[in-house]
PDB file of C-alpha atoms in Angstrom:
ATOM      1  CA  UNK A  30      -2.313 -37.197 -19.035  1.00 51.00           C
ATOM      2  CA  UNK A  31       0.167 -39.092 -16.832  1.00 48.00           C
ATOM      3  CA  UNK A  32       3.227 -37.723 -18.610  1.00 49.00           C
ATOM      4  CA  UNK A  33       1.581 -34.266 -18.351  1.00 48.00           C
ATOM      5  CA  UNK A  34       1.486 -34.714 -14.609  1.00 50.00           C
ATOM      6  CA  UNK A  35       4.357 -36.380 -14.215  1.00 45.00           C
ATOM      7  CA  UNK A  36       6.263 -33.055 -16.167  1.00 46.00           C
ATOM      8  CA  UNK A  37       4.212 -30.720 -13.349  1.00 47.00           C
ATOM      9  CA  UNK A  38       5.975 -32.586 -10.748  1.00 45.00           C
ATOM     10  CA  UNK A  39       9.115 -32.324 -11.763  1.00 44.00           C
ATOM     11  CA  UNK A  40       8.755 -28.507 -12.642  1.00 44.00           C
ATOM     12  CA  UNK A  41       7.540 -28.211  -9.169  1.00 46.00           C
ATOM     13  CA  UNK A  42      10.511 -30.146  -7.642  1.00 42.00           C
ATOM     14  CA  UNK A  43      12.486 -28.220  -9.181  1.00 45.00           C
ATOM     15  CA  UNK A  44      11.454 -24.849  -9.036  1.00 47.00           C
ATOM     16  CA  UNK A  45      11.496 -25.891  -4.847  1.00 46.00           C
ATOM     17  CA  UNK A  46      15.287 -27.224  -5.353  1.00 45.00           C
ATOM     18  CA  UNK A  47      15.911 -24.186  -6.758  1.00 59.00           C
ATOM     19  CA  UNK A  48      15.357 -22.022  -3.489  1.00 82.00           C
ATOM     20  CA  UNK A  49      16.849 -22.538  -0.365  1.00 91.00           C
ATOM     21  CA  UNK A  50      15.668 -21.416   3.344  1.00 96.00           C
ATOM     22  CA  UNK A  51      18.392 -21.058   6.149  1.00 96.00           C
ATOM     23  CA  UNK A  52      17.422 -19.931   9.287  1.00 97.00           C
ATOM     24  CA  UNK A  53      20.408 -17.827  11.430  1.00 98.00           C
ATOM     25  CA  UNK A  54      20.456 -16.273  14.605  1.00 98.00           C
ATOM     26  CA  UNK A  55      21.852 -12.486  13.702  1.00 97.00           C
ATOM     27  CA  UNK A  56      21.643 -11.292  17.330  1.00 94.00           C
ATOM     28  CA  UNK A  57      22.403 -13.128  20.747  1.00 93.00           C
ATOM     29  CA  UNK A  58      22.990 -12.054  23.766  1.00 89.00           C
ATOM     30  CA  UNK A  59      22.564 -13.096  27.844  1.00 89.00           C
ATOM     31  CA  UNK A  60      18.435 -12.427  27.363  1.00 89.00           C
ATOM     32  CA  UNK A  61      17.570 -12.324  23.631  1.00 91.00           C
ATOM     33  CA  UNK A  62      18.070 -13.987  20.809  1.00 96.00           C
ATOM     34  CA  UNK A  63      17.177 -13.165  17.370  1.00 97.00           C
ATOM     35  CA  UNK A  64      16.609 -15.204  13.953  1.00 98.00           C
ATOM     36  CA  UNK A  65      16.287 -14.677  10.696  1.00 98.00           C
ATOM     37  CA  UNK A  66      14.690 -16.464   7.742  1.00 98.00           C
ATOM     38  CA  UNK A  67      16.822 -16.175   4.491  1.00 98.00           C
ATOM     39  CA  UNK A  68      15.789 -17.232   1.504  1.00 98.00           C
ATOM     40  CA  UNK A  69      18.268 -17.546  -1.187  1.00 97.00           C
ATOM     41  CA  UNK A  70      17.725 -18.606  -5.103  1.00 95.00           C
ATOM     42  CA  UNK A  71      19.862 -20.952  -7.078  1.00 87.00           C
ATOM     43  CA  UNK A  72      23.456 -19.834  -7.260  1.00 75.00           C
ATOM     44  CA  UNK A  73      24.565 -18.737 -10.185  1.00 70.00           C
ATOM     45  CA  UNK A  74      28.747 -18.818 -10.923  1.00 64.00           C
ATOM     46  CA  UNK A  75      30.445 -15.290 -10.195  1.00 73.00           C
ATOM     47  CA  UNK A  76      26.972 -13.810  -9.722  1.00 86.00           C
ATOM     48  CA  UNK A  77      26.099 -11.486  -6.328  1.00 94.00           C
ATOM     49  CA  UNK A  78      23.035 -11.844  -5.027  1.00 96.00           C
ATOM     50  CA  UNK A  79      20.474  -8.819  -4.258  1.00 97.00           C
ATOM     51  CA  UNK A  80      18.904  -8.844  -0.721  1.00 98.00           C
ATOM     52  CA  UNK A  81      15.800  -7.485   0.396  1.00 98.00           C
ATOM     53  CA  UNK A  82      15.111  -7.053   3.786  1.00 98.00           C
ATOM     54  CA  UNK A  83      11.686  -7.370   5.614  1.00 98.00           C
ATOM     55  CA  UNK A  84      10.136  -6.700   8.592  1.00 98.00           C
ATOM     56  CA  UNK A  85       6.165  -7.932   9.362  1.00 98.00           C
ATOM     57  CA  UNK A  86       3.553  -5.954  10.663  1.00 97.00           C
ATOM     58  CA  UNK A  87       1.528  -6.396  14.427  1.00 97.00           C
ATOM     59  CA  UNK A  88       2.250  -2.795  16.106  1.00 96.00           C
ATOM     60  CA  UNK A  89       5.484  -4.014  17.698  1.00 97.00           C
ATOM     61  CA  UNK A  90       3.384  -6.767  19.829  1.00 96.00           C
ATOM     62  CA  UNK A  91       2.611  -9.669  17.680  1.00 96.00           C
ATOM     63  CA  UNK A  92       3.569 -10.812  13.884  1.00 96.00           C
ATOM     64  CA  UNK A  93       6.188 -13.431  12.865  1.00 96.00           C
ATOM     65  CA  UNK A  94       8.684 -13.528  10.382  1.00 96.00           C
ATOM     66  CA  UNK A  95       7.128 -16.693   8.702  1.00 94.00           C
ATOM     67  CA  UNK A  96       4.288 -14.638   8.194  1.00 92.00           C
ATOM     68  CA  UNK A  97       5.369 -13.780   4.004  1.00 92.00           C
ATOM     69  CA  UNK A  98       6.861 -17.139   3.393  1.00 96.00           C
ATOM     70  CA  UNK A  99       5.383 -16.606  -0.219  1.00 97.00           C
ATOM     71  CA  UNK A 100       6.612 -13.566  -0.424  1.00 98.00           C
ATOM     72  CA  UNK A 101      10.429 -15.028  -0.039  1.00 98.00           C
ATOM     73  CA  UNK A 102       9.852 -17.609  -2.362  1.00 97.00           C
ATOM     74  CA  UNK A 103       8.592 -15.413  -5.261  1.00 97.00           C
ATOM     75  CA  UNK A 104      11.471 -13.052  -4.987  1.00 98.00           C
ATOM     76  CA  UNK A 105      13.658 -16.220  -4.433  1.00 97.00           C
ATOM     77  CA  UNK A 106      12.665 -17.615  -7.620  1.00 96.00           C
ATOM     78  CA  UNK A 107      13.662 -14.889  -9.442  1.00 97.00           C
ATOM     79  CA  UNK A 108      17.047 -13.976  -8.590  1.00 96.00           C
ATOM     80  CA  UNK A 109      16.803 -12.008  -5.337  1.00 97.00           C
ATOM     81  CA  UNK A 110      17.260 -13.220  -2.103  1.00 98.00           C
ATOM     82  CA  UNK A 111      15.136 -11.734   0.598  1.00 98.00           C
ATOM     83  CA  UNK A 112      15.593 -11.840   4.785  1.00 98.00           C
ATOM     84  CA  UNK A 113      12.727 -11.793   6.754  1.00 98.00           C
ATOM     85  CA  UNK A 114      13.675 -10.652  10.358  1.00 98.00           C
ATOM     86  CA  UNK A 115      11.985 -11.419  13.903  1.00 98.00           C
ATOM     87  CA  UNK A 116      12.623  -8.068  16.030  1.00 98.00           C
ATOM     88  CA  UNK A 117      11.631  -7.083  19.497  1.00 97.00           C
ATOM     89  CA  UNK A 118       8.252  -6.834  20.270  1.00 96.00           C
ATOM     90  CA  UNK A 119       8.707  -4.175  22.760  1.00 97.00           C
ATOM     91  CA  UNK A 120       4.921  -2.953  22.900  1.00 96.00           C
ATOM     92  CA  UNK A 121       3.805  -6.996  23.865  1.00 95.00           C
ATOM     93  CA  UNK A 122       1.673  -6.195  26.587  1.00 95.00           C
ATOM     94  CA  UNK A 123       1.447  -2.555  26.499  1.00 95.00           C
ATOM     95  CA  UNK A 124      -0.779  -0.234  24.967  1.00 94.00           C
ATOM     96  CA  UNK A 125       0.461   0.933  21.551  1.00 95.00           C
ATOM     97  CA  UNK A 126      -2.541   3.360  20.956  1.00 94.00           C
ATOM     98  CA  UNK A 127      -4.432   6.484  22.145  1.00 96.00           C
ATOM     99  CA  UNK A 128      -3.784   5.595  25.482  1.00 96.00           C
ATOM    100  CA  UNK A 129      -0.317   4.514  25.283  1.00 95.00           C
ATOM    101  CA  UNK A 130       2.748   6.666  26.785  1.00 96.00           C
ATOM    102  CA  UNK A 131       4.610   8.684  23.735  1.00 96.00           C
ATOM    103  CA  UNK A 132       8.014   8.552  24.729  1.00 96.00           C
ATOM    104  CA  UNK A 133       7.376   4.200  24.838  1.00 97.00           C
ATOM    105  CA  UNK A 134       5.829   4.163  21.387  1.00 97.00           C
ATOM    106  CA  UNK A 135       8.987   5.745  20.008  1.00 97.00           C
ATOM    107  CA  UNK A 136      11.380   3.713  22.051  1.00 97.00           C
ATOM    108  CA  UNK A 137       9.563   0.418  20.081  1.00 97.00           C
ATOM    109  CA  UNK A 138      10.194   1.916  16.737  1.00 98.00           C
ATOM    110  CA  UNK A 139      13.557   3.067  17.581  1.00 98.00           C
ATOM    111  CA  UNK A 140      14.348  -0.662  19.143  1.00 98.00           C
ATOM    112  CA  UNK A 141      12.992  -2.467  16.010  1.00 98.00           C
ATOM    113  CA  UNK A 142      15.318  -0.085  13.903  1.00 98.00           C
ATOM    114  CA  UNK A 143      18.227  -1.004  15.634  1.00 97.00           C
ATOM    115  CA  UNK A 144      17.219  -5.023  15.157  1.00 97.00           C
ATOM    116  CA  UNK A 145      16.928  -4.283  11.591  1.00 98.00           C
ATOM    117  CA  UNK A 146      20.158  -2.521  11.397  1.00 97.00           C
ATOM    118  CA  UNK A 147      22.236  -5.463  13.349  1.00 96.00           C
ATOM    119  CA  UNK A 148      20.419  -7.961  10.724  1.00 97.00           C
ATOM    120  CA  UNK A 149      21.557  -5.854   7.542  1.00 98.00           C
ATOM    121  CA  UNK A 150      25.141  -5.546   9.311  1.00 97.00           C
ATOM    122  CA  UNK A 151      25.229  -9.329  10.052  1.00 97.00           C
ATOM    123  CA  UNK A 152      24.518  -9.742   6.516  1.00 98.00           C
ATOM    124  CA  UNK A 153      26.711  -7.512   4.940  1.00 97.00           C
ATOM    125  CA  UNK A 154      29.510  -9.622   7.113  1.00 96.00           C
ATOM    126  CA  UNK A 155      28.275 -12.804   5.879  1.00 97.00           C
ATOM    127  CA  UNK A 156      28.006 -11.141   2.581  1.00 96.00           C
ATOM    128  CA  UNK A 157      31.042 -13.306   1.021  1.00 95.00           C
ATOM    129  CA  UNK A 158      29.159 -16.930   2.857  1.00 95.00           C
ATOM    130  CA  UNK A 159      25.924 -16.288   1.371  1.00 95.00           C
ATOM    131  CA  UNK A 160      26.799 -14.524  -2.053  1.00 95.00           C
ATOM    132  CA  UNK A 161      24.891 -11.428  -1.014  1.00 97.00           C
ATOM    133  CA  UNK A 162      25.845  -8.080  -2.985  1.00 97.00           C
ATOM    134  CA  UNK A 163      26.110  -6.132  -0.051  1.00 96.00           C
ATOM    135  CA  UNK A 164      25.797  -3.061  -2.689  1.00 96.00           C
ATOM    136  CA  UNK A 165      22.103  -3.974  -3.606  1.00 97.00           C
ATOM    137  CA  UNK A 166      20.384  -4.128   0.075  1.00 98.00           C
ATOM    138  CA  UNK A 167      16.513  -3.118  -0.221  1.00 98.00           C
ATOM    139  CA  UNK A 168      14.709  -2.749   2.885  1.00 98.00           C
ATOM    140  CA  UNK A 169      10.772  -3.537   2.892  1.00 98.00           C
ATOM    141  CA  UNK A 170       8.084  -4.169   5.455  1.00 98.00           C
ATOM    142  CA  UNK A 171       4.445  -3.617   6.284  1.00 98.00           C
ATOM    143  CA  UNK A 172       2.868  -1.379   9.089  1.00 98.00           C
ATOM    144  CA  UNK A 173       4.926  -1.498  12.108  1.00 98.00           C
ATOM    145  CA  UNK A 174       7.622  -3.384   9.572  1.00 98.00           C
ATOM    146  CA  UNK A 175       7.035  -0.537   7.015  1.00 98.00           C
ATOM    147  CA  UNK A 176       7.773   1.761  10.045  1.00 98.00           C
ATOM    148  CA  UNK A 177      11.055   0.105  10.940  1.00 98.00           C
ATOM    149  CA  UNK A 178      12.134   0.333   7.261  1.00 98.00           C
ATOM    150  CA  UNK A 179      11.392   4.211   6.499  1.00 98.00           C
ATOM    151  CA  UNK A 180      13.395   4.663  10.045  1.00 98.00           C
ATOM    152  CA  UNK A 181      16.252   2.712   9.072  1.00 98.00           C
ATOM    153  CA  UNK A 182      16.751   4.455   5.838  1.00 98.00           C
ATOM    154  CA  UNK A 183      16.445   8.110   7.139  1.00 98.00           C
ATOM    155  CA  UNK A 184      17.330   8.019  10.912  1.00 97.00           C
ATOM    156  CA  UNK A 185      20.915   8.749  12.073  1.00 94.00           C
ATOM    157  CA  UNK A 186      22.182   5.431  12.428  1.00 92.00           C
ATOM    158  CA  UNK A 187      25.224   6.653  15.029  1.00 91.00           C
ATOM    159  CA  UNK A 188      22.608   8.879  16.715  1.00 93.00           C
ATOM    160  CA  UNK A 189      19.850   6.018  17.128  1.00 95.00           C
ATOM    161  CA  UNK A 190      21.427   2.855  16.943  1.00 95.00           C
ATOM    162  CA  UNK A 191      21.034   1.301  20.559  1.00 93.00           C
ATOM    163  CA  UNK A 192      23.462  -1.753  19.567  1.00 90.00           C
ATOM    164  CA  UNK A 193      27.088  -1.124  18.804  1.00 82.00           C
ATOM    165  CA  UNK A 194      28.033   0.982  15.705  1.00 72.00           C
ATOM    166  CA  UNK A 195      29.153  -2.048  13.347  1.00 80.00           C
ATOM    167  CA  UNK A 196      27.013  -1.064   9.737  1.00 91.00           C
ATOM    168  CA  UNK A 197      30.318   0.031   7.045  1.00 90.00           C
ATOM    169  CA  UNK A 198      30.654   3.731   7.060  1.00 87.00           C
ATOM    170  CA  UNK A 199      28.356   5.770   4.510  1.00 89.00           C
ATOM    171  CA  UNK A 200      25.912   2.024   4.074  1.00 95.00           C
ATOM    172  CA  UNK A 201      22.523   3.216   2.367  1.00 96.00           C
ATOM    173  CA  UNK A 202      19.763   1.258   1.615  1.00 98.00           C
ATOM    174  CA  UNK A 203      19.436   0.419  -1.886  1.00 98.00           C
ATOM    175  CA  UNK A 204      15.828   1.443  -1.994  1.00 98.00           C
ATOM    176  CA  UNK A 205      12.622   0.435  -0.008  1.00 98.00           C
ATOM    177  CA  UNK A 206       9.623  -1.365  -0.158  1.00 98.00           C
ATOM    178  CA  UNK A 207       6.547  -0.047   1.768  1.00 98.00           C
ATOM    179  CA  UNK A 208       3.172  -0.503   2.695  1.00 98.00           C
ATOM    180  CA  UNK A 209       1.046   1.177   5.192  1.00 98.00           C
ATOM    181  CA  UNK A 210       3.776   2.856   6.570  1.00 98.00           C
ATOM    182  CA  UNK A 211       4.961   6.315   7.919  1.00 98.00           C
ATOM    183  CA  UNK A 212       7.573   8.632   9.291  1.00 98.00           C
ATOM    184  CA  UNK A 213       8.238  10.743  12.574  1.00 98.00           C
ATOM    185  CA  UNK A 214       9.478  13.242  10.121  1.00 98.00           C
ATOM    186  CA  UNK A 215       9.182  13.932   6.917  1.00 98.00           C
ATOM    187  CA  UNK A 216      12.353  16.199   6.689  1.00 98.00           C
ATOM    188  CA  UNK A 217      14.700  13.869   7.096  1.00 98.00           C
ATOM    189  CA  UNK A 218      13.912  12.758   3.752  1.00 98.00           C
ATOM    190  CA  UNK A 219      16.388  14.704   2.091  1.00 98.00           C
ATOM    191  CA  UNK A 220      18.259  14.763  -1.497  1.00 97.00           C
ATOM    192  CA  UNK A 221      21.231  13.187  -0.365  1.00 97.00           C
ATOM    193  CA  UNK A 222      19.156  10.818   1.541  1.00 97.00           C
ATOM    194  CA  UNK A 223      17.004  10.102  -0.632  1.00 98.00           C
ATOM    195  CA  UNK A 224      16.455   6.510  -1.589  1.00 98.00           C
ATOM    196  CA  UNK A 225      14.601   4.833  -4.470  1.00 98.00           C
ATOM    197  CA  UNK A 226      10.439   4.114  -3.100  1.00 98.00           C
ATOM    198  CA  UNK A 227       8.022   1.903  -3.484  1.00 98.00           C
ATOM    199  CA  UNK A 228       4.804   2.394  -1.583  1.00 98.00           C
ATOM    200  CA  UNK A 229       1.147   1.441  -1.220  1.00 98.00           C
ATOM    201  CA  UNK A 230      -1.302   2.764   0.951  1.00 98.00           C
ATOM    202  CA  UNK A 231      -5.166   3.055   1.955  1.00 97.00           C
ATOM    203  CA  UNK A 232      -6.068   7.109   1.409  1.00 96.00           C
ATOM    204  CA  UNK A 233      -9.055   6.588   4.517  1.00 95.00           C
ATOM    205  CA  UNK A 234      -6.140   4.101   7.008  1.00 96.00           C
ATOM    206  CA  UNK A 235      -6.865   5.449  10.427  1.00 95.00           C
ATOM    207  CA  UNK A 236      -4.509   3.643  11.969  1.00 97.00           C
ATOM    208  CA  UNK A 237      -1.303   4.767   9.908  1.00 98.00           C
ATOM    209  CA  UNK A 238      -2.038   8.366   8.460  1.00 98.00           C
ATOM    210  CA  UNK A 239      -1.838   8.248   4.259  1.00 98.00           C
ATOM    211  CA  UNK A 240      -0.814  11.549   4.355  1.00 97.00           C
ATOM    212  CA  UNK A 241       0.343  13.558   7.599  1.00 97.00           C
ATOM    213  CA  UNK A 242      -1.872  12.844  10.849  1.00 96.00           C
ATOM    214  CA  UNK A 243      -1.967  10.894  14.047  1.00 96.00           C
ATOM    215  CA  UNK A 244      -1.175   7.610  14.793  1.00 96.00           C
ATOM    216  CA  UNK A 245      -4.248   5.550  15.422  1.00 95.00           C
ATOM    217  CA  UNK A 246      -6.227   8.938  14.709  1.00 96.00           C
ATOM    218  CA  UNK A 247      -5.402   9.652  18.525  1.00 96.00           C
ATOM    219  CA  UNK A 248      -6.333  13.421  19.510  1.00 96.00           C
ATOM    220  CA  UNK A 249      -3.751  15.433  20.559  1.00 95.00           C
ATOM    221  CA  UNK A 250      -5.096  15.423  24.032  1.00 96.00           C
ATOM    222  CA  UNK A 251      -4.164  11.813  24.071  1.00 97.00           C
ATOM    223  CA  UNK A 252      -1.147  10.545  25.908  1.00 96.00           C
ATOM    224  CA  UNK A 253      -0.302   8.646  22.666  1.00 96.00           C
ATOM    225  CA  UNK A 254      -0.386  11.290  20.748  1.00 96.00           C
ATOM    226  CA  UNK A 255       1.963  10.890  17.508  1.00 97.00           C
ATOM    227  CA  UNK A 256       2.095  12.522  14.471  1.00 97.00           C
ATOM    228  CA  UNK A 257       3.600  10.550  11.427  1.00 98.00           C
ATOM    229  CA  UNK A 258       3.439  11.296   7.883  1.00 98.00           C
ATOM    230  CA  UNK A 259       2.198   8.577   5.521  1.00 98.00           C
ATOM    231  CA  UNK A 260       2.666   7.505   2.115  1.00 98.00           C
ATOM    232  CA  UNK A 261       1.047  10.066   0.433  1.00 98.00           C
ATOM    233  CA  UNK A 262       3.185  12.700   1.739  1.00 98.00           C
ATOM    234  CA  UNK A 263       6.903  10.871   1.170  1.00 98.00           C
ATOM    235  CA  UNK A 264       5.315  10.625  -2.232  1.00 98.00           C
ATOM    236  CA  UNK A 265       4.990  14.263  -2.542  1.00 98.00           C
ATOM    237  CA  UNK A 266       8.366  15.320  -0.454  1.00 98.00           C
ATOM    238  CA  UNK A 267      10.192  12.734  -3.054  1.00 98.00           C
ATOM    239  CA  UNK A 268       8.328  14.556  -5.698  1.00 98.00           C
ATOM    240  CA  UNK A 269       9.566  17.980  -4.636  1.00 98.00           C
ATOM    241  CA  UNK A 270      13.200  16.375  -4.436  1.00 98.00           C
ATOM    242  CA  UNK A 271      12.923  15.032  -8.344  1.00 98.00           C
ATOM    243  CA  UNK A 272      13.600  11.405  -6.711  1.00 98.00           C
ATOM    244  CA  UNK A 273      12.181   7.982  -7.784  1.00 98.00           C
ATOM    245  CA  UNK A 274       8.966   7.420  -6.142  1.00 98.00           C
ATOM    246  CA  UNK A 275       5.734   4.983  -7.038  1.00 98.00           C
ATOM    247  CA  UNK A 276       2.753   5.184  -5.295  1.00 98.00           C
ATOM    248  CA  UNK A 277       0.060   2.953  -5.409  1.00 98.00           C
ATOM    249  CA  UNK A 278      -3.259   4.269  -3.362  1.00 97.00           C
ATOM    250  CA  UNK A 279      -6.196   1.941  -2.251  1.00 96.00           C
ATOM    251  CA  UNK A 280      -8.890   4.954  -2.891  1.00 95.00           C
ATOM    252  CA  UNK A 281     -10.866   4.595   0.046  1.00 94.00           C
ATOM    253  CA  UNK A 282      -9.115   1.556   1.278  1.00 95.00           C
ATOM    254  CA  UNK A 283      -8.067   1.586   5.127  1.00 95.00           C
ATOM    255  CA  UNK A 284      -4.977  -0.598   6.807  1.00 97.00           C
ATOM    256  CA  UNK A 285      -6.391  -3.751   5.140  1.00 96.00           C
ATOM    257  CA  UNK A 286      -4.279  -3.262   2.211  1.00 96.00           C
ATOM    258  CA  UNK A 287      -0.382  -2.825   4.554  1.00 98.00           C
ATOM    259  CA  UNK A 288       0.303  -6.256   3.032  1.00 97.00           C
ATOM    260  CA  UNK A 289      -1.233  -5.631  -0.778  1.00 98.00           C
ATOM    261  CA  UNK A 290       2.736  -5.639  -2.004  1.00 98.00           C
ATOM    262  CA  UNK A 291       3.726  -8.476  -0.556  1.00 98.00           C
ATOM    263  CA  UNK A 292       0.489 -10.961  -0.818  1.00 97.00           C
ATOM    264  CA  UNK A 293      -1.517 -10.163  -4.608  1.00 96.00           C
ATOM    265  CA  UNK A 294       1.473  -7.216  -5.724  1.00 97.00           C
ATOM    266  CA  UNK A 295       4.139  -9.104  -5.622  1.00 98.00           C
ATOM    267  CA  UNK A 296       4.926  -8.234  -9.191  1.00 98.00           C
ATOM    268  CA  UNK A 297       5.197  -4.755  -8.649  1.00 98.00           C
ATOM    269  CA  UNK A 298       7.869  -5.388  -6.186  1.00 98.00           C
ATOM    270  CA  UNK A 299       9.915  -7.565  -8.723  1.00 98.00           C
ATOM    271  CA  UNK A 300       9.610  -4.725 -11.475  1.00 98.00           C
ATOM    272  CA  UNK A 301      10.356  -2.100  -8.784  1.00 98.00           C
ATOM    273  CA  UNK A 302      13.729  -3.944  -7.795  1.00 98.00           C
ATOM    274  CA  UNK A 303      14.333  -4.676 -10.846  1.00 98.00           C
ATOM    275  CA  UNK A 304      14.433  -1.080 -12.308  1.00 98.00           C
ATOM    276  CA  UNK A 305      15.799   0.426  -9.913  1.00 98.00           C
ATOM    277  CA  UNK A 306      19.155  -2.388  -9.668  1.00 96.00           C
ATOM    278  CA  UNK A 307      19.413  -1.299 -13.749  1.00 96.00           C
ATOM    279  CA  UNK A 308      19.137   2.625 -13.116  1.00 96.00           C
ATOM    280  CA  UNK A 309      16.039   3.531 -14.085  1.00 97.00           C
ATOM    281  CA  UNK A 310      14.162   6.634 -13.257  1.00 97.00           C
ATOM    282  CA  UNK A 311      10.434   6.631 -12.406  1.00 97.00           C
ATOM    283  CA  UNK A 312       7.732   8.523 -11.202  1.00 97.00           C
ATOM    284  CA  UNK A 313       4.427   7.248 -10.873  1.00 98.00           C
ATOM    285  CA  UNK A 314       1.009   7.831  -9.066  1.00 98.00           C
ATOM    286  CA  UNK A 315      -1.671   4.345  -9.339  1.00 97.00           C
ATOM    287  CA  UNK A 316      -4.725   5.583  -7.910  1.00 96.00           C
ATOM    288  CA  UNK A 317      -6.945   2.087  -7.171  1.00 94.00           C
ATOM    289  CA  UNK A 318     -11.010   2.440  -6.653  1.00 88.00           C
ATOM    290  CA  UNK A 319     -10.953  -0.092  -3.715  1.00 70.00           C
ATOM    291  CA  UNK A 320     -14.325  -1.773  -3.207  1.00 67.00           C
ATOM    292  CA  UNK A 321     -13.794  -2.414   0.382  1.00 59.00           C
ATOM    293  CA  UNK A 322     -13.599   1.262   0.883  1.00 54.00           C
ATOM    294  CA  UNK A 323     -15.199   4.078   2.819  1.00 59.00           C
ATOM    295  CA  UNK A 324     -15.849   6.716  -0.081  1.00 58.00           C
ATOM    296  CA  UNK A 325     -13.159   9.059  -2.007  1.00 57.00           C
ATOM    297  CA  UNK A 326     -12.583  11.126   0.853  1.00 63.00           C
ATOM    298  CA  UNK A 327     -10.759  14.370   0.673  1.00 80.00           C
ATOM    299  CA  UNK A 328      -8.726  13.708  -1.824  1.00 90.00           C
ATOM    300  CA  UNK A 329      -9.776  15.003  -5.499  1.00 89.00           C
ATOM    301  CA  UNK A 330      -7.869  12.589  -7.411  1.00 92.00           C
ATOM    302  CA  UNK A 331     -10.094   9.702  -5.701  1.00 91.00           C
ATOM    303  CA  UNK A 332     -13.430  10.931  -6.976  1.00 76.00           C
TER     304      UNK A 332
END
């Protein structure tokens, strides 16, 4: 019994040896200042790393980026380093609903995009330091993080970017890692934009639309009045296109399940990074009976 414990303990020590947390300040200037968490796995000789970047979830006014510590780890120990960003919490304070002003609910999005873009170009610098493969970049958050990623992989980055331009000419996400999250517009999805998807999603959320819908389920009387299109209907535009999409949907399920990738699905992240780093082409539609849910809804394939 004591040798059996004795092995657990040293499995554990060195499964933690094997993983290593630095914490770096990507951004600083005279009134902000912005850290990273990077976890990194055990170097192996002439071998890149692949880095996924995340962003948490609080509706750009709360959150931390220690918040999927586990998350990190999991992906650390097996092969693929993973940076988990703080960003500005622009809407701290302010009201990020029905009530809200439009034009400031965009300008948070739009500011947390252009965090996340100086963190992947700080990166991609540092590439060399860290041995990063600055060619296999995956972008991931939930909610207000899964917002920020589905923005930085389809928005103009010389159009929107509110820093300096300083990402390398062309750079494209390697694919992206989603859940509860939506788009401004769906059309900017496109076949040369088009990027490898993995998403998961509530079908009844009525605070991030599954499909396309309102923010917070705000009327359109509302000052905060946005329309965003979910999950379900990247997974149908990236359908259309004939690109690589997997869907998981929480039948019934609301925003509770934003973080069900990065907390109990963990796995399906690994396999999703890992197929799509060898090339492989997917398609795929898991439709989940939640028990927490409100009924099948609208939606036939949920009955």
């Amino acid at each position: 019994m004591k040798k059996l414990l004795l092995l657990f303990i040293a499995l554990t020590l060195n499964s933690v040896q094997s993983q290593e947390i630095k914490t770096l300040t990507y951004f600083q200037n005279d009134t902000l200042k912005l850290d990273l968490d990077l976890y990194l796995p055990k170097k192996k000789a002439g071998e890149k790393i692949p880095l996924i970047m995340f962003a948490f979830g609080g509706g750009f006014s709360g959150g931390e980026r220690t918040s999927e510590k586990d998350f990190g780890l999991f992906m650390a120990k097996n092969g693929y380093a993973v940076a988990s960003i703080s960003y500005s919490l622009y809407m701290k304070g302010k009201d990020f609903g029905c009530k809200g002003t439009l034009t400031e609910k965009i300008k948070a999005i739009q500011i947390g995009v252009s965090d996340m873009w100086q963190a992947t170009a700080f990166l991609v610098e540092n590439a060399d330091k860290y041995n990063l493969d600055a060619s296999k970049i995956f972008i991931s958050g939930i909610s207000a993080g899964a917002e920020i990623g589905f923005h930085a992989s389809f928005w103009d980055y010389k159009l929107m970017n509110l820093y300096k331009n300083n990402l390398p000419e062309n750079f494209k996400y390697k694919g992206f890692i989603g859940g509860s999250g939506a788009i401004q517009d769906i059309n900017l999805i496109t076949k040369e934009k088009a990027i490898p998807m993995l998403l998961a999603h509530g079908s009844n959320d009525d605070t991030v639309p599954y499909a396309a819908g309102s923010h917070r389920s705000c009327p359109t009387n509302a000052s905060g009045w946005l329309i965003l299109f979910g999950s379900y209907a990247v997974y149908n535009q990236m359908k259309d296109l004939h690109k690589d999409i997997e869907l998981i949907t929480f039948c019934g399920g609301g925003h509770e399940f934003s973080g069900y990738l990065f907390h109990e699905g963990q796995q399906y992240v690994l396999d999703f990074v890992n197929d799509v780093s060898k090339g492989k082409k997917f398609e795929s539609h898991l439709i989940v009976p939640s028990k927490k849910g409100k009924g099948p809804g609208k939606y036939l394939f949920c009955e």
